[in-house]
Amino acid sequence: MRNYRLTSLLFFVPFMAISGIDRVQEAGWARLWGAAEILLAVCILAGAAREIRTGLVRRKEERTTGPSD
């Protein structure tokens, strides 16, 4: 099993995005918090996609050359 750190957080991304969009429509500090929540959700998505892609590339390399450990 690969060591994925951000992939387990993907469950929370839809809830964070919906909550962030809802807060952006409000006024005051809630708008800033909503923008931060949306930004964090996007960062989690990007990091998880990178982890998954790196894992797939590593697995493909192991198939062709054998395990590197």
XYZ file of C-alpha atoms in Angstrom:
69
model
C 0.000 0.000 0.000
C 1.293 3.411 -0.921
C 1.757 6.155 1.629
C -0.953 8.633 0.623
C -1.436 11.587 2.976
C -3.866 13.900 1.185
C -5.952 11.283 -0.600
C -7.837 10.430 2.578
C -8.933 14.087 2.837
C -10.744 13.939 -0.520
C -13.900 12.905 1.356
C -14.138 16.379 2.903
C -13.511 18.428 -0.261
C -17.132 18.586 -1.525
C -18.394 19.675 1.898
C -15.656 22.300 2.186
C -16.398 23.656 -1.286
C -20.138 23.911 -0.644
C -19.582 25.548 2.728
C -17.026 27.936 1.225
C -19.363 28.971 -1.590
C -22.125 29.566 0.949
C -19.830 31.726 3.113
C -18.495 33.770 0.176
C -22.027 35.036 -0.411
C -22.173 36.462 3.127
C -20.547 39.697 4.290
C -17.623 40.474 6.576
C -15.140 37.904 7.857
C -17.340 35.032 6.659
C -16.477 35.970 3.077
C -12.752 35.717 3.818
C -13.226 32.398 5.626
C -15.231 31.079 2.661
C -12.487 32.035 0.228
C -9.893 30.352 2.455
C -12.050 27.229 2.657
C -12.374 27.060 -1.130
C -8.631 27.610 -1.534
C -7.870 24.812 0.927
C -10.219 22.456 -0.930
C -8.482 23.228 -4.232
C -5.062 22.673 -2.640
C -6.160 19.305 -1.259
C -7.459 18.286 -4.684
C -4.232 19.324 -6.404
C -2.039 17.598 -3.810
C -4.059 14.399 -3.888
C -3.998 14.331 -7.690
C -0.226 14.757 -7.583
C 0.135 11.936 -5.028
C -2.016 9.596 -7.091
C -0.176 10.455 -10.310
C 3.213 9.943 -8.664
C 2.057 6.595 -7.294
C 0.852 5.450 -10.708
C 4.099 6.494 -12.378
C 6.110 4.706 -9.687
C 4.002 1.568 -10.074
C 4.478 1.646 -13.857
C 8.244 1.987 -13.418
C 8.310 -0.935 -10.956
C 6.533 -3.137 -13.480
C 9.152 -2.439 -16.128
C 12.325 -2.393 -13.991
C 11.368 -4.221 -10.809
C 11.063 -2.866 -7.256
C 13.627 -0.216 -6.317
C 13.656 -1.020 -2.572
